[in-house]
């Protein structure tokens, strides 16, 4: 929280400005969708210069992820898994995914974010933001063909796995070891990434 | 429906009684979970005799499905797909699933039910009710080994497919032909039903 810092220096507005920008971004992304939202529009809503938005948050993609309040940047944690190329990518990506989601504190925060994405407003974020900002670049970095079909297929299995293992807690899925989850789901995901599809 | 029968006799209160029983059932299933809810407790909440509950709604499983307000009984529509045995069951079950979900009017109603299941209260229904009442019997009727693991795996893919194709509407999944959906997902589901698993 910025409460403690606010009284201290000569720019009492600064921490609040970041919060105002984030609130404006969340509102814009949710109502206009990711593609039709510009940094310029968010800056105008927040009453600041677009340069300040870039200064604080980087690119529009970065700002979007900041607005989602993810505890980790999925693009960064997935990088090592992607670096190895398409062969075995599903197994490596699942390993990264589980190392993050199976960590109890992280899991609480991720489930909260995921519930937010499932909200009526949030669905638009998933549809218009999360897939293009996170999964799109992953597909391209992997160098697979037809990433625009394959990555949503990957998402369709991961969303269901997240729902049952973490959000709803359906047994035995909730208690499976990470190794078993990888053994079960890696073949599915690898086929979606590189297998024959119609 | 028994509506046609209700006006016949001397009990004009009957339709309301059914609504009261259904409301009591929904409340009980949501707060106590499926397993710990008895028809007797629901009857007590509704202020009626348990025999009346059975008369109107059949078994506890039937009452549960009625409380979910599904536009179709999944056990009934899946019967023909199950009858053929495990070989090719995934393709047949997907065919049935798509014939129901791709029908526009049905889809609107099913998405509404699905959103309800995703609600905080609803998750408990999914965890403690939908899986044992619907997927459990399907697994047993198919005669597959380890249905208690395999059916939740099937559910983990179907929940994600429903989310992306119908609830969120992620392209190209939302516009794929039924044939393509079957070609993409049947191998995944067939492996979950009958393939080697850890």
mmCIF file of C-alpha atoms in Angstrom:
data_model
loop_
_atom_site.group_PDB
_atom_site.id
_atom_site.type_symbol
_atom_site.label_atom_id
_atom_site.label_comp_id
_atom_site.label_asym_id
_atom_site.label_seq_id
_atom_site.Cartn_x
_atom_site.Cartn_y
_atom_site.Cartn_z
ATOM 1 C CA UNK A 1 0.000 0.000 0.000
ATOM 2 C CA UNK A 2 1.166 3.529 -0.663
ATOM 3 C CA UNK A 3 -0.379 4.952 2.528
ATOM 4 C CA UNK A 4 2.934 4.864 4.405
ATOM 5 C CA UNK A 5 4.898 6.596 1.693
ATOM 6 C CA UNK A 6 2.451 9.294 0.707
ATOM 7 C CA UNK A 7 3.170 11.849 3.463
ATOM 8 C CA UNK A 8 6.963 11.567 3.077
ATOM 9 C CA UNK A 9 8.364 13.298 -0.049
ATOM 10 C CA UNK A 10 7.568 16.197 -2.347
ATOM 11 C CA UNK A 11 5.431 14.147 -4.769
ATOM 12 C CA UNK A 12 2.552 12.970 -2.705
ATOM 13 C CA UNK A 13 0.617 12.366 -5.914
ATOM 14 C CA UNK A 14 3.027 9.839 -7.442
ATOM 15 C CA UNK A 15 1.955 6.558 -5.805
ATOM 16 C CA UNK A 16 -1.683 7.519 -6.190
ATOM 17 C CA UNK A 17 -1.081 8.352 -9.837
ATOM 18 C CA UNK A 18 0.034 4.763 -10.469
ATOM 19 C CA UNK A 19 -3.095 3.464 -8.767
ATOM 20 C CA UNK A 20 -5.266 5.863 -10.769
ATOM 21 C CA UNK A 21 -3.633 4.734 -14.022
ATOM 22 C CA UNK A 22 -4.129 1.060 -13.104
ATOM 23 C CA UNK A 23 -7.769 1.657 -12.227
ATOM 24 C CA UNK A 24 -8.300 3.486 -15.523
ATOM 25 C CA UNK A 25 -6.577 0.644 -17.388
ATOM 26 C CA UNK A 26 -8.717 -2.045 -15.752
ATOM 27 C CA UNK A 27 -11.858 -0.100 -16.544
ATOM 28 C CA UNK A 28 -10.870 0.509 -20.184
ATOM 29 C CA UNK A 29 -9.661 -3.030 -20.867
ATOM 30 C CA UNK A 30 -12.834 -4.462 -19.343
ATOM 31 C CA UNK A 31 -15.273 -2.205 -21.174
ATOM 32 C CA UNK A 32 -13.529 -1.665 -24.531
ATOM 33 C CA UNK A 33 -11.497 -4.865 -24.746
ATOM 34 C CA UNK A 34 -7.753 -5.146 -25.135
ATOM 35 C CA UNK A 35 -7.458 -4.460 -28.854
ATOM 36 C CA UNK A 36 -9.558 -1.295 -28.860
ATOM 37 C CA UNK A 37 -7.924 0.222 -25.788
ATOM 38 C CA UNK A 38 -5.043 2.656 -26.326
ATOM 39 C CA UNK A 39 -2.494 3.829 -23.775
ATOM 40 C CA UNK A 40 -3.486 7.331 -24.859
ATOM 41 C CA UNK A 41 -7.122 6.727 -23.843
ATOM 42 C CA UNK A 42 -6.109 5.252 -20.482
ATOM 43 C CA UNK A 43 -3.828 8.241 -19.858
ATOM 44 C CA UNK A 44 -6.666 10.619 -20.686
ATOM 45 C CA UNK A 45 -9.013 8.767 -18.294
ATOM 46 C CA UNK A 46 -6.371 9.002 -15.574
ATOM 47 C CA UNK A 47 -5.648 12.665 -16.340
ATOM 48 C CA UNK A 48 -1.948 12.090 -17.029
ATOM 49 C CA UNK A 49 0.427 12.233 -19.994
ATOM 50 C CA UNK A 50 0.758 8.960 -21.989
ATOM 51 C CA UNK A 51 4.528 9.188 -21.468
ATOM 52 C CA UNK A 52 3.958 8.824 -17.736
ATOM 53 C CA UNK A 53 1.941 5.639 -18.328
ATOM 54 C CA UNK A 54 4.823 4.192 -20.369
ATOM 55 C CA UNK A 55 7.300 5.365 -17.752
ATOM 56 C CA UNK A 56 5.480 3.545 -14.986
ATOM 57 C CA UNK A 57 4.232 0.470 -16.809
ATOM 58 C CA UNK A 58 6.127 -0.049 -20.069
ATOM 59 C CA UNK A 59 4.184 -1.256 -23.115
ATOM 60 C CA UNK A 60 0.429 -1.731 -23.437
ATOM 61 C CA UNK A 61 1.000 -5.487 -22.958
ATOM 62 C CA UNK A 62 2.894 -4.798 -19.735
ATOM 63 C CA UNK A 63 0.184 -2.437 -18.535
ATOM 64 C CA UNK A 64 -2.437 -5.069 -19.276
ATOM 65 C CA UNK A 65 -0.608 -7.680 -17.197
ATOM 66 C CA UNK A 66 -0.146 -5.127 -14.397
ATOM 67 C CA UNK A 67 -3.884 -4.427 -14.520
ATOM 68 C CA UNK A 68 -4.561 -8.161 -14.131
ATOM 69 C CA UNK A 69 -2.451 -8.031 -10.945
ATOM 70 C CA UNK A 70 -0.752 -11.327 -11.697
ATOM 71 C CA UNK A 71 1.706 -12.324 -8.964
ATOM 72 C CA UNK A 72 4.150 -13.433 -11.686
ATOM 73 C CA UNK A 73 4.707 -12.404 -15.298
ATOM 74 C CA UNK A 74 3.724 -15.511 -17.257
ATOM 75 C CA UNK A 75 5.849 -14.412 -20.213
ATOM 76 C CA UNK A 76 8.976 -14.376 -18.032
ATOM 77 C CA UNK A 77 8.436 -17.689 -16.222
ATOM 78 C CA UNK A 78 7.622 -19.456 -19.481
ATOM 79 C CA UNK A 79 10.745 -18.185 -21.277
ATOM 80 C CA UNK A 80 13.076 -21.050 -20.283
ATOM 81 C CA UNK A 81 10.429 -23.607 -21.270
ATOM 82 C CA UNK A 82 9.995 -21.962 -24.658
ATOM 83 C CA UNK A 83 13.719 -21.659 -25.340
ATOM 84 C CA UNK A 84 14.031 -25.402 -25.969
ATOM 85 C CA UNK A 85 11.769 -25.276 -29.035
ATOM 86 C CA UNK A 86 8.616 -27.234 -29.807
ATOM 87 C CA UNK A 87 9.902 -30.748 -29.002
ATOM 88 C CA UNK A 88 8.923 -31.563 -25.440
ATOM 89 C CA UNK A 89 7.641 -28.021 -24.935
ATOM 90 C CA UNK A 90 4.384 -29.237 -23.375
ATOM 91 C CA UNK A 91 6.205 -31.143 -20.644
ATOM 92 C CA UNK A 92 8.497 -28.194 -19.869
ATOM 93 C CA UNK A 93 5.637 -25.675 -19.876
ATOM 94 C CA UNK A 94 3.564 -27.885 -17.583
ATOM 95 C CA UNK A 95 6.534 -28.166 -15.241
ATOM 96 C CA UNK A 96 6.793 -24.384 -15.014
ATOM 97 C CA UNK A 97 3.044 -24.023 -14.661
ATOM 98 C CA UNK A 98 2.906 -26.519 -11.774
ATOM 99 C CA UNK A 99 5.924 -25.059 -9.982
ATOM 100 C CA UNK A 100 4.076 -21.736 -9.866
ATOM 101 C CA UNK A 101 0.495 -22.931 -9.224
ATOM 102 C CA UNK A 102 1.361 -25.652 -6.702
ATOM 103 C CA UNK A 103 3.148 -23.120 -4.462
ATOM 104 C CA UNK A 104 0.495 -22.471 -1.755
ATOM 105 C CA UNK A 105 0.824 -18.682 -1.354
ATOM 106 C CA UNK A 106 1.029 -18.153 -5.090
ATOM 107 C CA UNK A 107 -1.950 -20.444 -5.617
ATOM 108 C CA UNK A 108 -4.198 -18.326 -3.399
ATOM 109 C CA UNK A 109 -3.336 -15.224 -5.388
ATOM 110 C CA UNK A 110 -3.607 -16.937 -8.774
ATOM 111 C CA UNK A 111 -6.994 -18.434 -7.944
ATOM 112 C CA UNK A 112 -8.197 -14.940 -7.020
ATOM 113 C CA UNK A 113 -7.000 -13.597 -10.382
ATOM 114 C CA UNK A 114 -8.557 -16.534 -12.196
ATOM 115 C CA UNK A 115 -11.905 -15.956 -10.505
ATOM 116 C CA UNK A 116 -11.686 -12.341 -11.639
ATOM 117 C CA UNK A 117 -11.098 -13.463 -15.216
ATOM 118 C CA UNK A 118 -14.194 -15.672 -14.973
ATOM 119 C CA UNK A 119 -16.358 -12.699 -13.942
ATOM 120 C CA UNK A 120 -18.622 -11.175 -16.557
ATOM 121 C CA UNK A 121 -16.221 -8.253 -17.036
ATOM 122 C CA UNK A 122 -13.252 -10.508 -16.768
ATOM 123 C CA UNK A 123 -14.212 -12.800 -19.604
ATOM 124 C CA UNK A 124 -13.485 -10.033 -22.026
ATOM 125 C CA UNK A 125 -10.012 -9.771 -20.542
ATOM 126 C CA UNK A 126 -9.448 -13.459 -21.210
ATOM 127 C CA UNK A 127 -10.847 -13.287 -24.702
ATOM 128 C CA UNK A 128 -9.240 -10.075 -25.813
ATOM 129 C CA UNK A 129 -6.245 -9.756 -23.580
ATOM 130 C CA UNK A 130 -4.784 -12.809 -21.963
ATOM 131 C CA UNK A 131 -4.702 -14.951 -25.079
ATOM 132 C CA UNK A 132 -3.098 -12.357 -27.399
ATOM 133 C CA UNK A 133 -0.772 -10.883 -24.769
ATOM 134 C CA UNK A 134 0.443 -14.111 -23.182
ATOM 135 C CA UNK A 135 -0.378 -17.162 -25.279
ATOM 136 C CA UNK A 136 0.056 -15.552 -28.682
ATOM 137 C CA UNK A 137 3.696 -14.555 -28.076
ATOM 138 C CA UNK A 138 4.417 -17.971 -26.545
ATOM 139 C CA UNK A 139 3.130 -19.692 -29.679
ATOM 140 C CA UNK A 140 5.191 -17.428 -31.898
ATOM 141 C CA UNK A 141 8.317 -17.822 -29.789
ATOM 142 C CA UNK A 142 7.917 -21.606 -30.046
ATOM 143 C CA UNK A 143 7.845 -21.313 -33.818
ATOM 144 C CA UNK A 144 4.880 -23.666 -34.229
ATOM 145 C CA UNK A 145 2.526 -23.526 -37.204
ATOM 146 C CA UNK A 146 -1.030 -22.250 -36.759
ATOM 147 C CA UNK A 147 -0.424 -20.732 -33.277
ATOM 148 C CA UNK A 148 -3.788 -18.916 -33.571
ATOM 149 C CA UNK A 149 -5.526 -22.342 -33.375
ATOM 150 C CA UNK A 150 -3.035 -24.297 -31.279
ATOM 151 C CA UNK A 151 -2.656 -21.863 -28.387
ATOM 152 C CA UNK A 152 -6.423 -21.609 -27.705
ATOM 153 C CA UNK A 153 -6.518 -25.437 -27.701
ATOM 154 C CA UNK A 154 -3.764 -25.423 -25.085
ATOM 155 C CA UNK A 155 -5.754 -22.816 -23.158
ATOM 156 C CA UNK A 156 -8.915 -24.949 -23.326
ATOM 157 C CA UNK A 157 -7.154 -27.772 -21.458
ATOM 158 C CA UNK A 158 -5.301 -25.513 -19.026
ATOM 159 C CA UNK A 159 -8.448 -23.571 -18.076
ATOM 160 C CA UNK A 160 -10.230 -26.850 -17.283
ATOM 161 C CA UNK A 161 -7.246 -28.160 -15.317
ATOM 162 C CA UNK A 162 -7.045 -24.906 -13.317
ATOM 163 C CA UNK A 163 -10.788 -25.045 -12.636
ATOM 164 C CA UNK A 164 -10.823 -28.629 -11.366
ATOM 165 C CA UNK A 165 -7.419 -28.869 -9.647
ATOM 166 C CA UNK A 166 -7.203 -25.408 -8.060
ATOM 167 C CA UNK A 167 -10.479 -23.490 -8.135
ATOM 168 C CA UNK A 168 -13.066 -26.204 -7.475
ATOM 169 C CA UNK A 169 -10.683 -28.780 -6.005
ATOM 170 C CA UNK A 170 -12.085 -31.943 -7.597
ATOM 171 C CA UNK A 171 -10.445 -35.148 -6.390
ATOM 172 C CA UNK A 172 -8.305 -36.941 -7.308
ATOM 173 C CA UNK A 173 -7.130 -34.083 -9.565
ATOM 174 C CA UNK A 174 -6.538 -31.716 -6.636
ATOM 175 C CA UNK A 175 -4.181 -34.174 -4.914
ATOM 176 C CA UNK A 176 -2.324 -35.630 -7.909
ATOM 177 C CA UNK A 177 1.452 -35.247 -7.725
ATOM 178 C CA UNK A 178 3.024 -32.801 -10.174
ATOM 179 C CA UNK A 179 4.678 -35.753 -11.923
ATOM 180 C CA UNK A 180 1.324 -37.438 -12.487
ATOM 181 C CA UNK A 181 -0.230 -34.221 -13.791
ATOM 182 C CA UNK A 182 2.622 -33.887 -16.274
ATOM 183 C CA UNK A 183 2.322 -37.541 -17.328
ATOM 184 C CA UNK A 184 -1.423 -37.148 -17.877
ATOM 185 C CA UNK A 185 -1.565 -33.768 -19.590
ATOM 186 C CA UNK A 186 1.744 -33.403 -21.463
ATOM 187 C CA UNK A 187 0.686 -35.736 -24.323
ATOM 188 C CA UNK A 188 -2.562 -33.780 -24.732
ATOM 189 C CA UNK A 189 -0.806 -30.421 -24.814
ATOM 190 C CA UNK A 190 2.039 -31.616 -27.023
ATOM 191 C CA UNK A 191 -0.481 -32.828 -29.602
ATOM 192 C CA UNK A 192 -2.245 -29.461 -29.495
ATOM 193 C CA UNK A 193 1.135 -27.719 -29.974
ATOM 194 C CA UNK A 194 2.655 -29.851 -32.708
ATOM 195 C CA UNK A 195 0.365 -32.774 -33.636
ATOM 196 C CA UNK A 196 -1.861 -33.303 -36.660
ATOM 197 C CA UNK A 197 -5.027 -31.247 -36.474
ATOM 198 C CA UNK A 198 -7.942 -30.778 -38.881
ATOM 199 C CA UNK B 1 -43.060 -33.265 -16.155
ATOM 200 C CA UNK B 2 -45.858 -33.997 -13.746
ATOM 201 C CA UNK B 3 -47.495 -30.572 -14.279
ATOM 202 C CA UNK B 4 -50.194 -32.222 -16.356
ATOM 203 C CA UNK B 5 -51.095 -34.389 -13.435
ATOM 204 C CA UNK B 6 -51.180 -31.703 -10.770
ATOM 205 C CA UNK B 7 -54.451 -29.917 -11.741
ATOM 206 C CA UNK B 8 -56.295 -33.200 -11.813
ATOM 207 C CA UNK B 9 -56.845 -33.892 -8.108
ATOM 208 C CA UNK B 10 -57.785 -31.884 -5.085
ATOM 209 C CA UNK B 11 -54.384 -30.286 -4.450
ATOM 210 C CA UNK B 12 -54.146 -26.808 -6.002
ATOM 211 C CA UNK B 13 -51.067 -26.071 -3.869
ATOM 212 C CA UNK B 14 -49.044 -28.774 -5.571
ATOM 213 C CA UNK B 15 -47.113 -26.665 -8.124
ATOM 214 C CA UNK B 16 -45.999 -24.295 -5.357
ATOM 215 C CA UNK B 17 -44.996 -27.228 -3.226
ATOM 216 C CA UNK B 18 -42.740 -28.425 -6.031
ATOM 217 C CA UNK B 19 -41.126 -24.989 -6.224
ATOM 218 C CA UNK B 20 -40.653 -24.928 -2.457
ATOM 219 C CA UNK B 21 -39.032 -28.366 -2.532
ATOM 220 C CA UNK B 22 -36.725 -27.333 -5.384
ATOM 221 C CA UNK B 23 -35.699 -24.160 -3.548
ATOM 222 C CA UNK B 24 -35.002 -26.160 -0.385
ATOM 223 C CA UNK B 25 -32.985 -28.673 -2.420
ATOM 224 C CA UNK B 26 -30.878 -25.985 -4.081
ATOM 225 C CA UNK B 27 -30.169 -24.352 -0.730
ATOM 226 C CA UNK B 28 -29.242 -27.639 0.951
ATOM 227 C CA UNK B 29 -27.081 -28.968 -1.897
ATOM 228 C CA UNK B 30 -25.241 -25.635 -2.072
ATOM 229 C CA UNK B 31 -24.599 -25.271 1.652
ATOM 230 C CA UNK B 32 -24.155 -28.900 2.763
ATOM 231 C CA UNK B 33 -22.886 -30.464 -0.450
ATOM 232 C CA UNK B 34 -24.435 -33.347 -2.346
ATOM 233 C CA UNK B 35 -23.160 -36.220 -0.217
ATOM 234 C CA UNK B 36 -24.230 -34.775 3.124
ATOM 235 C CA UNK B 37 -27.691 -33.735 1.940
ATOM 236 C CA UNK B 38 -30.562 -36.145 2.529
ATOM 237 C CA UNK B 39 -33.981 -36.123 0.911
ATOM 238 C CA UNK B 40 -35.335 -36.227 4.461
ATOM 239 C CA UNK B 41 -33.558 -32.943 5.350
ATOM 240 C CA UNK B 42 -34.798 -31.249 2.174
ATOM 241 C CA UNK B 43 -38.336 -32.452 2.909
ATOM 242 C CA UNK B 44 -38.081 -31.063 6.452
ATOM 243 C CA UNK B 45 -36.858 -27.688 5.110
ATOM 244 C CA UNK B 46 -39.755 -27.628 2.671
ATOM 245 C CA UNK B 47 -42.242 -28.718 5.340
ATOM 246 C CA UNK B 48 -43.399 -31.795 3.405
ATOM 247 C CA UNK B 49 -43.187 -35.551 3.757
ATOM 248 C CA UNK B 50 -40.092 -37.189 2.193
ATOM 249 C CA UNK B 51 -42.427 -39.476 0.242
ATOM 250 C CA UNK B 52 -43.809 -36.413 -1.539
ATOM 251 C CA UNK B 53 -40.301 -35.400 -2.576
ATOM 252 C CA UNK B 54 -39.720 -38.855 -4.052
ATOM 253 C CA UNK B 55 -43.133 -38.763 -5.679
ATOM 254 C CA UNK B 56 -42.398 -35.488 -7.452
ATOM 255 C CA UNK B 57 -38.708 -35.860 -8.198
ATOM 256 C CA UNK B 58 -37.658 -39.508 -7.954
ATOM 257 C CA UNK B 59 -34.270 -40.302 -6.423
ATOM 258 C CA UNK B 60 -31.865 -37.893 -4.739
ATOM 259 C CA UNK B 61 -29.823 -37.909 -7.987
ATOM 260 C CA UNK B 62 -32.930 -36.947 -9.968
ATOM 261 C CA UNK B 63 -33.762 -34.195 -7.474
ATOM 262 C CA UNK B 64 -30.221 -32.882 -7.736
ATOM 263 C CA UNK B 65 -30.449 -32.654 -11.534
ATOM 264 C CA UNK B 66 -33.861 -30.980 -11.246
ATOM 265 C CA UNK B 67 -32.352 -28.461 -8.807
ATOM 266 C CA UNK B 68 -29.646 -27.664 -11.361
ATOM 267 C CA UNK B 69 -32.437 -26.829 -13.820
ATOM 268 C CA UNK B 70 -30.657 -28.484 -16.712
ATOM 269 C CA UNK B 71 -32.617 -28.191 -19.959
ATOM 270 C CA UNK B 72 -31.749 -31.829 -20.699
ATOM 271 C CA UNK B 73 -30.929 -34.820 -18.516
ATOM 272 C CA UNK B 74 -27.284 -35.551 -19.358
ATOM 273 C CA UNK B 75 -27.663 -39.165 -18.246
ATOM 274 C CA UNK B 76 -30.424 -39.723 -20.798
ATOM 275 C CA UNK B 77 -28.788 -38.016 -23.794
ATOM 276 C CA UNK B 78 -25.491 -39.803 -23.142
ATOM 277 C CA UNK B 79 -27.101 -43.258 -22.941
ATOM 278 C CA UNK B 80 -26.858 -44.136 -26.664
ATOM 279 C CA UNK B 81 -23.222 -42.994 -26.725
ATOM 280 C CA UNK B 82 -22.411 -45.158 -23.717
ATOM 281 C CA UNK B 83 -24.222 -48.212 -25.045
ATOM 282 C CA UNK B 84 -21.518 -48.843 -27.645
ATOM 283 C CA UNK B 85 -18.875 -49.528 -24.989
ATOM 284 C CA UNK B 86 -15.469 -47.900 -24.436
ATOM 285 C CA UNK B 87 -14.123 -48.174 -28.012
ATOM 286 C CA UNK B 88 -14.859 -44.914 -29.794
ATOM 287 C CA UNK B 89 -16.888 -43.695 -26.817
ATOM 288 C CA UNK B 90 -15.135 -40.313 -26.793
ATOM 289 C CA UNK B 91 -16.161 -39.575 -30.384
ATOM 290 C CA UNK B 92 -19.766 -40.611 -29.749
ATOM 291 C CA UNK B 93 -20.002 -38.666 -26.488
ATOM 292 C CA UNK B 94 -18.546 -35.562 -28.120
ATOM 293 C CA UNK B 95 -21.090 -35.912 -30.918
ATOM 294 C CA UNK B 96 -23.944 -35.951 -28.421
ATOM 295 C CA UNK B 97 -22.408 -33.109 -26.435
ATOM 296 C CA UNK B 98 -22.068 -30.913 -29.531
ATOM 297 C CA UNK B 99 -25.554 -31.708 -30.837
ATOM 298 C CA UNK B 100 -26.935 -30.362 -27.556
ATOM 299 C CA UNK B 101 -24.577 -27.426 -26.910
ATOM 300 C CA UNK B 102 -24.428 -26.172 -30.519
ATOM 301 C CA UNK B 103 -28.211 -25.802 -30.631
ATOM 302 C CA UNK B 104 -28.642 -22.014 -30.099
ATOM 303 C CA UNK B 105 -31.603 -21.985 -27.684
ATOM 304 C CA UNK B 106 -30.206 -24.841 -25.672
ATOM 305 C CA UNK B 107 -26.817 -23.152 -25.580
ATOM 306 C CA UNK B 108 -28.219 -19.997 -23.958
ATOM 307 C CA UNK B 109 -29.800 -22.071 -21.210
ATOM 308 C CA UNK B 110 -26.772 -24.318 -20.726
ATOM 309 C CA UNK B 111 -24.385 -21.362 -20.497
ATOM 310 C CA UNK B 112 -26.637 -19.898 -17.786
ATOM 311 C CA UNK B 113 -26.492 -23.169 -15.838
ATOM 312 C CA UNK B 114 -22.744 -23.386 -16.336
ATOM 313 C CA UNK B 115 -22.242 -19.856 -15.001
ATOM 314 C CA UNK B 116 -24.276 -20.862 -11.969
ATOM 315 C CA UNK B 117 -22.010 -23.848 -11.410
ATOM 316 C CA UNK B 118 -19.002 -21.516 -11.575
ATOM 317 C CA UNK B 119 -20.431 -19.305 -8.821
ATOM 318 C CA UNK B 120 -18.976 -19.638 -5.336
ATOM 319 C CA UNK B 121 -22.006 -21.635 -4.211
ATOM 320 C CA UNK B 122 -22.131 -23.494 -7.453
ATOM 321 C CA UNK B 123 -18.628 -24.867 -7.308
ATOM 322 C CA UNK B 124 -19.679 -27.115 -4.506
ATOM 323 C CA UNK B 125 -22.420 -28.469 -6.746
ATOM 324 C CA UNK B 126 -19.835 -29.327 -9.395
ATOM 325 C CA UNK B 127 -17.458 -30.892 -6.921
ATOM 326 C CA UNK B 128 -19.947 -32.824 -4.854
ATOM 327 C CA UNK B 129 -22.834 -33.292 -7.184
ATOM 328 C CA UNK B 130 -22.345 -33.101 -10.907
ATOM 329 C CA UNK B 131 -19.344 -35.391 -11.041
ATOM 330 C CA UNK B 132 -20.770 -38.204 -8.880
ATOM 331 C CA UNK B 133 -24.327 -37.916 -10.210
ATOM 332 C CA UNK B 134 -23.556 -37.588 -13.908
ATOM 333 C CA UNK B 135 -19.974 -38.501 -14.734
ATOM 334 C CA UNK B 136 -19.583 -41.286 -12.187
ATOM 335 C CA UNK B 137 -22.481 -43.368 -13.569
ATOM 336 C CA UNK B 138 -21.295 -42.725 -17.147
ATOM 337 C CA UNK B 139 -17.870 -44.090 -16.262
ATOM 338 C CA UNK B 140 -19.384 -47.134 -14.611
ATOM 339 C CA UNK B 141 -21.795 -47.757 -17.468
ATOM 340 C CA UNK B 142 -18.870 -47.631 -19.901
ATOM 341 C CA UNK B 143 -17.133 -50.315 -17.866
ATOM 342 C CA UNK B 144 -13.766 -48.557 -17.892
ATOM 343 C CA UNK B 145 -11.150 -49.091 -15.207
ATOM 344 C CA UNK B 146 -10.412 -46.298 -12.703
ATOM 345 C CA UNK B 147 -13.497 -44.218 -13.535
ATOM 346 C CA UNK B 148 -12.834 -42.137 -10.391
ATOM 347 C CA UNK B 149 -9.683 -40.779 -12.097
ATOM 348 C CA UNK B 150 -10.693 -40.967 -15.758
ATOM 349 C CA UNK B 151 -14.012 -39.130 -15.546
ATOM 350 C CA UNK B 152 -12.571 -36.047 -13.794
ATOM 351 C CA UNK B 153 -9.895 -35.960 -16.522
ATOM 352 C CA UNK B 154 -12.660 -35.951 -19.138
ATOM 353 C CA UNK B 155 -14.380 -33.203 -17.154
ATOM 354 C CA UNK B 156 -11.180 -31.131 -17.035
ATOM 355 C CA UNK B 157 -11.108 -30.973 -20.841
ATOM 356 C CA UNK B 158 -14.849 -30.500 -21.276
ATOM 357 C CA UNK B 159 -15.022 -27.652 -18.735
ATOM 358 C CA UNK B 160 -12.230 -25.828 -20.585
ATOM 359 C CA UNK B 161 -13.875 -26.446 -23.965
ATOM 360 C CA UNK B 162 -17.212 -25.152 -22.653
ATOM 361 C CA UNK B 163 -15.521 -22.088 -21.171
ATOM 362 C CA UNK B 164 -13.669 -21.124 -24.358
ATOM 363 C CA UNK B 165 -16.155 -22.217 -27.057
ATOM 364 C CA UNK B 166 -19.443 -21.245 -25.404
ATOM 365 C CA UNK B 167 -19.006 -19.056 -22.314
ATOM 366 C CA UNK B 168 -16.123 -16.775 -23.290
ATOM 367 C CA UNK B 169 -16.325 -17.324 -27.048
ATOM 368 C CA UNK B 170 -12.618 -17.489 -27.887
ATOM 369 C CA UNK B 171 -11.874 -17.716 -31.608
ATOM 370 C CA UNK B 172 -11.286 -19.855 -33.542
ATOM 371 C CA UNK B 173 -12.754 -22.314 -31.011
ATOM 372 C CA UNK B 174 -16.150 -20.620 -30.963
ATOM 373 C CA UNK B 175 -16.560 -20.982 -34.751
ATOM 374 C CA UNK B 176 -15.038 -24.415 -35.331
ATOM 375 C CA UNK B 177 -17.361 -26.899 -37.029
ATOM 376 C CA UNK B 178 -18.620 -29.766 -34.891
ATOM 377 C CA UNK B 179 -16.567 -32.157 -37.056
ATOM 378 C CA UNK B 180 -13.376 -30.240 -36.322
ATOM 379 C CA UNK B 181 -14.132 -30.134 -32.592
ATOM 380 C CA UNK B 182 -14.594 -33.905 -32.620
ATOM 381 C CA UNK B 183 -11.392 -34.441 -34.625
ATOM 382 C CA UNK B 184 -9.436 -32.248 -32.203
ATOM 383 C CA UNK B 185 -10.829 -33.423 -28.879
ATOM 384 C CA UNK B 186 -11.868 -37.071 -29.376
ATOM 385 C CA UNK B 187 -8.267 -38.398 -29.204
ATOM 386 C CA UNK B 188 -7.704 -36.459 -25.955
ATOM 387 C CA UNK B 189 -10.891 -37.769 -24.361
ATOM 388 C CA UNK B 190 -10.444 -41.328 -25.625
ATOM 389 C CA UNK B 191 -6.998 -41.430 -24.028
ATOM 390 C CA UNK B 192 -8.460 -40.169 -20.751
ATOM 391 C CA UNK B 193 -11.176 -42.869 -20.960
ATOM 392 C CA UNK B 194 -9.122 -45.883 -21.993
ATOM 393 C CA UNK B 195 -5.453 -44.950 -22.513
ATOM 394 C CA UNK B 196 -2.407 -45.615 -20.349
ATOM 395 C CA UNK B 197 -2.264 -43.306 -17.358
ATOM 396 C CA UNK B 198 0.159 -43.038 -14.421
#
